[in-house]
PDB file of C-alpha atoms in Angstrom:
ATOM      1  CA  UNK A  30       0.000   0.000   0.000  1.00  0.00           C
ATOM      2  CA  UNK A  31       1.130   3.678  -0.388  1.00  0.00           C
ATOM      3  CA  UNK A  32       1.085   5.496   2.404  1.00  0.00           C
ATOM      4  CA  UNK A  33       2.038   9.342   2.862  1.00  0.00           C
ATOM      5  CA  UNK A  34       4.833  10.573   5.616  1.00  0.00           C
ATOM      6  CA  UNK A  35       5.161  14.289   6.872  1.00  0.00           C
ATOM      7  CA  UNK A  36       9.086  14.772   7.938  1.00  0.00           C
ATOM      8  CA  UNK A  37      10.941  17.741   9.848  1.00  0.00           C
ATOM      9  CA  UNK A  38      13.297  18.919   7.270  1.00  0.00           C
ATOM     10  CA  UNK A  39      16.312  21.363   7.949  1.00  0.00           C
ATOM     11  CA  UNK A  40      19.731  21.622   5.906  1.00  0.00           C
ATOM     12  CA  UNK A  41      22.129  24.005   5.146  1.00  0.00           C
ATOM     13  CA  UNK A  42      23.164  25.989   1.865  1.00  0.00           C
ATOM     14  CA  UNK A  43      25.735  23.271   0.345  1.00  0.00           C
ATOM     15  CA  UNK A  44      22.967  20.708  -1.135  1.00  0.00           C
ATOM     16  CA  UNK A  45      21.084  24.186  -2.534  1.00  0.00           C
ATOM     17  CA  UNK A  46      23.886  25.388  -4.859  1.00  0.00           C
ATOM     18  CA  UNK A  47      24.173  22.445  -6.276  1.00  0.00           C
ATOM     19  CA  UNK A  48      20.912  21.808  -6.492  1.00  0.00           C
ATOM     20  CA  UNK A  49      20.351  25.189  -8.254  1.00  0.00           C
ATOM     21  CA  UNK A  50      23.136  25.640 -10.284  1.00  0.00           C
ATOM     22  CA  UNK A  51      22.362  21.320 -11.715  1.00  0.00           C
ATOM     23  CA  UNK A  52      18.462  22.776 -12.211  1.00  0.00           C
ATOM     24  CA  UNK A  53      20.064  25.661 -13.935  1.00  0.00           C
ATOM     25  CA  UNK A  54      21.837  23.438 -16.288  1.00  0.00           C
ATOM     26  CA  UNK A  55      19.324  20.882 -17.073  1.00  0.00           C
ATOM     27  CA  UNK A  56      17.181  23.825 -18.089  1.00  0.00           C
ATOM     28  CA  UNK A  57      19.461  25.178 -20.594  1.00  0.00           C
ATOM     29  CA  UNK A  58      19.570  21.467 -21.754  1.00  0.00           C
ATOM     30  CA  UNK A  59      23.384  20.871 -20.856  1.00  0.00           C
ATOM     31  CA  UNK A  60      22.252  17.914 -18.853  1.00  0.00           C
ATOM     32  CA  UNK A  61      19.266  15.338 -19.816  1.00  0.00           C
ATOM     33  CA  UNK A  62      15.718  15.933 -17.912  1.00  0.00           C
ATOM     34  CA  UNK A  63      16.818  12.578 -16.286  1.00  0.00           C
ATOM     35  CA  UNK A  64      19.117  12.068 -14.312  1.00  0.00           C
ATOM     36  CA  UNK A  65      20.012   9.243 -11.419  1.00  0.00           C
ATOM     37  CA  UNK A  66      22.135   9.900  -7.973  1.00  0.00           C
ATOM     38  CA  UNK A  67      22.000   8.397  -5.000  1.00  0.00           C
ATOM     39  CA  UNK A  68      20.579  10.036  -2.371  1.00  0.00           C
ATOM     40  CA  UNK A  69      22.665  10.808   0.609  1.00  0.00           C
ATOM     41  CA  UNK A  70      22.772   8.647   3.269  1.00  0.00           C
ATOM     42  CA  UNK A  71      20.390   9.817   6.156  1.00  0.00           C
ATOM     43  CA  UNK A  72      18.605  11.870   4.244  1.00  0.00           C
ATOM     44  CA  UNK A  73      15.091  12.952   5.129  1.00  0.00           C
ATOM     45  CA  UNK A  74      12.056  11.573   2.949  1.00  0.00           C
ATOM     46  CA  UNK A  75       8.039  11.432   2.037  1.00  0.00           C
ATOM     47  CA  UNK A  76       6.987   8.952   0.312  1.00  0.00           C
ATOM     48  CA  UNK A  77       6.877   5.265   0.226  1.00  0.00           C
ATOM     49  CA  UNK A  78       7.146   4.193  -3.301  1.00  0.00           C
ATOM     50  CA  UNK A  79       7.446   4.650  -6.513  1.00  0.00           C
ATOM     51  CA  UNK A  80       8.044   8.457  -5.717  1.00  0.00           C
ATOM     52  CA  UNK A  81      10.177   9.999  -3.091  1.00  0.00           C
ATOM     53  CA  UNK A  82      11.011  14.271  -1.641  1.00  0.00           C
ATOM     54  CA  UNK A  83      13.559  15.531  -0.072  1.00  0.00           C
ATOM     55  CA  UNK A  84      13.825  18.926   0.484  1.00  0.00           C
ATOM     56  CA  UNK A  85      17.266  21.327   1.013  1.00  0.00           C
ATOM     57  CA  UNK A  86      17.398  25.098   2.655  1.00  0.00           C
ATOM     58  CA  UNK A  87      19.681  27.206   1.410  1.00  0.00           C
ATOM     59  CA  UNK A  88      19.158  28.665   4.874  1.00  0.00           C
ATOM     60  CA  UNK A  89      18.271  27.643   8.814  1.00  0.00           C
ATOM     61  CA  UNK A  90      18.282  30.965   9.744  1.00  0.00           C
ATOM     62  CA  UNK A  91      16.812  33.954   7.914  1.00  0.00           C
ATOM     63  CA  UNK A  92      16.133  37.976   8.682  1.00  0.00           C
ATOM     64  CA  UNK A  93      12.317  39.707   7.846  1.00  0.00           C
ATOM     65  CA  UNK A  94      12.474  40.655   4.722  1.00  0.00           C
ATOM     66  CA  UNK A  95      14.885  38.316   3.589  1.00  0.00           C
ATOM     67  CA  UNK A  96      15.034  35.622   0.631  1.00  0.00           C
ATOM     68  CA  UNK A  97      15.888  31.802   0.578  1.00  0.00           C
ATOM     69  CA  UNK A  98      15.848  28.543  -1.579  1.00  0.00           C
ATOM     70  CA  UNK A  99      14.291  25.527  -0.850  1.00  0.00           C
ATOM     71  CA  UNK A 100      14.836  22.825  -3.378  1.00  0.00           C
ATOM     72  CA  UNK A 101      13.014  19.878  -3.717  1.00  0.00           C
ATOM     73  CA  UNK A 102      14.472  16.629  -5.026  1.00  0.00           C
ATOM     74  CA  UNK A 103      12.050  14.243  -6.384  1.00  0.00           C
ATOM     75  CA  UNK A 104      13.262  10.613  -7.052  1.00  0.00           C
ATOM     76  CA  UNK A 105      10.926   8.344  -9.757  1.00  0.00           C
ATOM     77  CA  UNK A 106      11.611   4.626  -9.127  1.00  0.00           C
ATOM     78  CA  UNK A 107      11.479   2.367 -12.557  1.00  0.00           C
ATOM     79  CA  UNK A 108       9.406   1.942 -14.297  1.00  0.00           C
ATOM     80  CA  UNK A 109       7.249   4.704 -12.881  1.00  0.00           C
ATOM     81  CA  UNK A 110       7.145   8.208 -14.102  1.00  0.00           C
ATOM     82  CA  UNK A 111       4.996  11.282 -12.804  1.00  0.00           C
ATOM     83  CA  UNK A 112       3.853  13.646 -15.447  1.00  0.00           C
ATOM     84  CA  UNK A 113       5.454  16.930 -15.888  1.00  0.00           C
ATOM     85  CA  UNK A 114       4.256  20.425 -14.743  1.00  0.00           C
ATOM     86  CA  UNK A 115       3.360  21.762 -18.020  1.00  0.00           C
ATOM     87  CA  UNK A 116       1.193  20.147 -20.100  1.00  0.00           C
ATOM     88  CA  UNK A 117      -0.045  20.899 -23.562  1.00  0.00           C
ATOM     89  CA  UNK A 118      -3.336  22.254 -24.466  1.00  0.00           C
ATOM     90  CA  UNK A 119      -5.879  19.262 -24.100  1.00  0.00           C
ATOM     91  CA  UNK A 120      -3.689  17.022 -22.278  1.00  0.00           C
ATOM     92  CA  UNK A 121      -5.908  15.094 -19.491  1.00  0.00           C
ATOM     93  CA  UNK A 122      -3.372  13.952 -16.336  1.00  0.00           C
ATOM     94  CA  UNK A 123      -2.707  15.236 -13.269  1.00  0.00           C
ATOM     95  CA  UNK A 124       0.596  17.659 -13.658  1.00  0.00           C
ATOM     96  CA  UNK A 125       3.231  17.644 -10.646  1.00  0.00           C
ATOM     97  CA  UNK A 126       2.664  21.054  -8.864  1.00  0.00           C
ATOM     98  CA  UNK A 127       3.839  22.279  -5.416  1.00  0.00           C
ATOM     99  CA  UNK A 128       1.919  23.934  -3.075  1.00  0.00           C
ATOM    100  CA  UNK A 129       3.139  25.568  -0.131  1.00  0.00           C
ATOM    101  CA  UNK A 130       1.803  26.175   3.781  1.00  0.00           C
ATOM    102  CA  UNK A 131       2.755  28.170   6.612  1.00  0.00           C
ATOM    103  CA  UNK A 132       3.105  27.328  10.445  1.00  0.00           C
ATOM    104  CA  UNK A 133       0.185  24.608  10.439  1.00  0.00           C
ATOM    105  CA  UNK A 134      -1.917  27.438   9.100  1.00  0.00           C
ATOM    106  CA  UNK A 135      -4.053  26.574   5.933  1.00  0.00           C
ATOM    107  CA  UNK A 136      -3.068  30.218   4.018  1.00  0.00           C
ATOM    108  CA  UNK A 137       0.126  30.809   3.272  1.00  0.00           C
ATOM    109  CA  UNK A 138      -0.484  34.438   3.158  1.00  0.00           C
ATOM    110  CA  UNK A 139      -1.111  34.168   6.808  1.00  0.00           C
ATOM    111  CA  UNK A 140       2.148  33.227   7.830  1.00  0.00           C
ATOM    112  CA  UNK A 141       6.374  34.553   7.682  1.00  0.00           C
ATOM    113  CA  UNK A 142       6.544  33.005   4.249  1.00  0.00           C
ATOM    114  CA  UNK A 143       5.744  33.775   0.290  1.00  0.00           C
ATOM    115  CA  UNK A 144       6.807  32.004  -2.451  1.00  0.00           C
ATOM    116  CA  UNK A 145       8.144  33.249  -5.839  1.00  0.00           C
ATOM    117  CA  UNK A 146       7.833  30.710  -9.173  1.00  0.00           C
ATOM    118  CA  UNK A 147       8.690  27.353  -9.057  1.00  0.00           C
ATOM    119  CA  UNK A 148      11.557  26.300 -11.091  1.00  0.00           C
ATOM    120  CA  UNK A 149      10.510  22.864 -12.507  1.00  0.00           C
ATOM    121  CA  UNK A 150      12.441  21.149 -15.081  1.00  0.00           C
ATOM    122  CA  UNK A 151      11.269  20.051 -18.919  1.00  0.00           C
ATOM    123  CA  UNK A 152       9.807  16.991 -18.942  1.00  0.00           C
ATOM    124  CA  UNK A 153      10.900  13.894 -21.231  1.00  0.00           C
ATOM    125  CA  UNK A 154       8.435  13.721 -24.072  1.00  0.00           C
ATOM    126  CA  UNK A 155       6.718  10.204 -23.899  1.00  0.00           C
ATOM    127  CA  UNK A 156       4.020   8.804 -26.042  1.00  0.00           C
ATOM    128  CA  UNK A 157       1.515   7.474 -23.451  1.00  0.00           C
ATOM    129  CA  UNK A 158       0.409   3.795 -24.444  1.00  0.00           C
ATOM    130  CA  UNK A 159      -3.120   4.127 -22.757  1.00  0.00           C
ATOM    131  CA  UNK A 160      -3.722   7.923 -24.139  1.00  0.00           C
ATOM    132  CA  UNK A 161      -2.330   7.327 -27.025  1.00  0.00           C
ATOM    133  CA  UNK A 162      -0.792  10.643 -27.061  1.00  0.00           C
ATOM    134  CA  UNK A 163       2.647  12.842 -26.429  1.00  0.00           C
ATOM    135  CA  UNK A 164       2.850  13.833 -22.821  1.00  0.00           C
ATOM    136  CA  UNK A 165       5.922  15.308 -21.377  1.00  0.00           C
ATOM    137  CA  UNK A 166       6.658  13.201 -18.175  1.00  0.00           C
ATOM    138  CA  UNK A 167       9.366  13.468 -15.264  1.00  0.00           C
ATOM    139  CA  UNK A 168      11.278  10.154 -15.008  1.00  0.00           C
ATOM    140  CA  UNK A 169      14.332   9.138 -12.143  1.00  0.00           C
ATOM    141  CA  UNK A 170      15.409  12.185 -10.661  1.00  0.00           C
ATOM    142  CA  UNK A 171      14.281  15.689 -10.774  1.00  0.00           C
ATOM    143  CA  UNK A 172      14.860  19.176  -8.810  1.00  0.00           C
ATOM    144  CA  UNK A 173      12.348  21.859  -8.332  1.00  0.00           C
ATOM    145  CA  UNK A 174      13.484  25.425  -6.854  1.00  0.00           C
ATOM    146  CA  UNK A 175      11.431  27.341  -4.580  1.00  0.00           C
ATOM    147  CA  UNK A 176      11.852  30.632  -3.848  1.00  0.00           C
ATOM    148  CA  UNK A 177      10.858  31.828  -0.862  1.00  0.00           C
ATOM    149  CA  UNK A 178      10.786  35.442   0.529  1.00  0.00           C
ATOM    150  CA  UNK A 179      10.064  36.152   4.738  1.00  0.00           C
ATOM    151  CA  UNK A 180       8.083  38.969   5.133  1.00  0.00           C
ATOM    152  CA  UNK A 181       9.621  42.250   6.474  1.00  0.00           C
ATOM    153  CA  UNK A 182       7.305  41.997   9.460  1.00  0.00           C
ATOM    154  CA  UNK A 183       7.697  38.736  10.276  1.00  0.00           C
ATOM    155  CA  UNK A 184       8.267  37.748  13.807  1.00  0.00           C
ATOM    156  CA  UNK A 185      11.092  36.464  15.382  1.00  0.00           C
ATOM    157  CA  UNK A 186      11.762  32.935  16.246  1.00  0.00           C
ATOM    158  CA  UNK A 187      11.262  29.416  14.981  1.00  0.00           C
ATOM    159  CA  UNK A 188       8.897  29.144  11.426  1.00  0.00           C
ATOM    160  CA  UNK A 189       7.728  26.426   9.345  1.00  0.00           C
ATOM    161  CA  UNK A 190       7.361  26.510   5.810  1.00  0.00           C
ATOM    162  CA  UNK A 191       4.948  23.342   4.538  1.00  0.00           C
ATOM    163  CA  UNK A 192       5.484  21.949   1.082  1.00  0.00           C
ATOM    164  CA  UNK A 193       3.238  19.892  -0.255  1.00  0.00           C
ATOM    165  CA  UNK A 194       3.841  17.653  -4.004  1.00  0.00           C
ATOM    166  CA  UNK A 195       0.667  16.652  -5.632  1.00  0.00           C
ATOM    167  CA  UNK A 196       1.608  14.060  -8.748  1.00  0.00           C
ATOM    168  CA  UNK A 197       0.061  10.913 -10.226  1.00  0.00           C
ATOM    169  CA  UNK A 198       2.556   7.982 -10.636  1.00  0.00           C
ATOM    170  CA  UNK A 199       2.106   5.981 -13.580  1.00  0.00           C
ATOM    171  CA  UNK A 200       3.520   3.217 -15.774  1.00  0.00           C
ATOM    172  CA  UNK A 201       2.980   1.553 -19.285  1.00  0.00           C
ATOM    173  CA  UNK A 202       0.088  -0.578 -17.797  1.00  0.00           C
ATOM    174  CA  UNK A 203      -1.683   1.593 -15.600  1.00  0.00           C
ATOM    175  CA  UNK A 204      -1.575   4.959 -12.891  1.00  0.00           C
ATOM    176  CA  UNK A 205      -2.069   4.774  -9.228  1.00  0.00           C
ATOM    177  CA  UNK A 206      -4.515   6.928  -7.316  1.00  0.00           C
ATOM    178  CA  UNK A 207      -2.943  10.670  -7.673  1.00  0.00           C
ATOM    179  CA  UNK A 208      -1.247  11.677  -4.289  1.00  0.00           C
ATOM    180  CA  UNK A 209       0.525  14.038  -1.721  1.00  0.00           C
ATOM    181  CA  UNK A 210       3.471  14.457  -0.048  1.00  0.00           C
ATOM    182  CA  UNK A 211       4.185  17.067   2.320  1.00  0.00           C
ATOM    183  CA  UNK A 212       8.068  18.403   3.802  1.00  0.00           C
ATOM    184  CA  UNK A 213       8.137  20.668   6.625  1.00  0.00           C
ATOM    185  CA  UNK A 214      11.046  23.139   5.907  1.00  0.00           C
ATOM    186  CA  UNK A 215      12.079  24.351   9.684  1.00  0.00           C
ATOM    187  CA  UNK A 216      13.550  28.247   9.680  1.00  0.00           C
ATOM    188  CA  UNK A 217      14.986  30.449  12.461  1.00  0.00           C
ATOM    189  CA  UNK A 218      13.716  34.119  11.744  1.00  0.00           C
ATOM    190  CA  UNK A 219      16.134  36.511  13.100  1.00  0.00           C
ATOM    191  CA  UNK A 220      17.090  39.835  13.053  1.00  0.00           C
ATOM    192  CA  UNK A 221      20.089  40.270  11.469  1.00  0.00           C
ATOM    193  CA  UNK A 222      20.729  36.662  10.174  1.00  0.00           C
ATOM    194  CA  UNK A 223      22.637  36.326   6.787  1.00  0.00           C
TER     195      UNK A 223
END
């Protein structure tokens, strides 16, 4: 069965540059769309099978009115893919899409946090055996950047910034039921923090 998992999640800057500047370059097509790496060892997760998150801070500690990074690597096991954010025009699946929460609260515009455009990468084009039609698909391992700004009147102390993945998981037979994962990205908000 596939269950969901909701993880504390807190890392520093490191895994984000190279996160960023490998998103960077797979968008400008210098790498393919897929790619496979091990995760590290002791790594955080949601999920539990075919699809995995992790999820990498370029901070732990941030000032009001201040910008981060959080990206989000998403790991496809074989023979599984999730379809890609944008579709074309009359495509019917479920795209992969982040949403984002605040604090436990169920508006993000409540809370410390705001995010900017997600970053997702091209998808694969794939001609789906049951549609019988070109979809563009994510496959192995992906990154998504999220930029995230704290709001200049945000309050000190410790913040939570919820991330949630919404995807459907499919093969050449058949899809499971679509699904969610959620990361909890843990920040300090200080005055005065880099």
């Amino acid at each position: 069965p596939h269950t969901r998992w909701h993880r504390d999640v807190t890392f520093g800057g490191a895994m984000i540059v190279a996160a960023s500047q490998w998103l960077e370059a797979q968008t400008a097509g210098k790498l393919p769309a897929v790619a496979s790496a091990p995760s590290p060892a002791g790594q955080p997760t949601a999920g539990a099978g075919p699809v995995f998150l992790e999820a990498f801070s370029s901070h732990n500690a941030v000032a009001p009115g201040s910008s981060f990074h959080v990206a989000l690597r998403i790991s496809v096991e074989k023979p599984w893919h999730i379809y890609a954010h944008d579709q074309k025009p009359g495509v019917t699946v479920i795209p992969t899409a982040i949403r984002a929460f605040g604090d436990g609260i169920r508006s993000l515009a409540e809370g410390p946090f705001r995010i900017g455009a997600v970053k997702y990468p091209p998808g694969v084009s794939f001609t789906d055996p049951v549609l019988k039609q070109p979809i563009s698909t994510y496959q192995g391992q992906l990154t998504l950047l999220v930029p995230v700004s704290v709001a200049q009147d945000a309050a000190p102390g410790d913040a939570t910034l919820s991330l949630e993945l919404s995807f459907q998981a499919c093969d050449d037979k058949s899809c499971l039921v679509p699904e969610k994962l959620r990361l909890d990205v843990k920040v300090s908000i200080r005055p005065g923090a880099p």
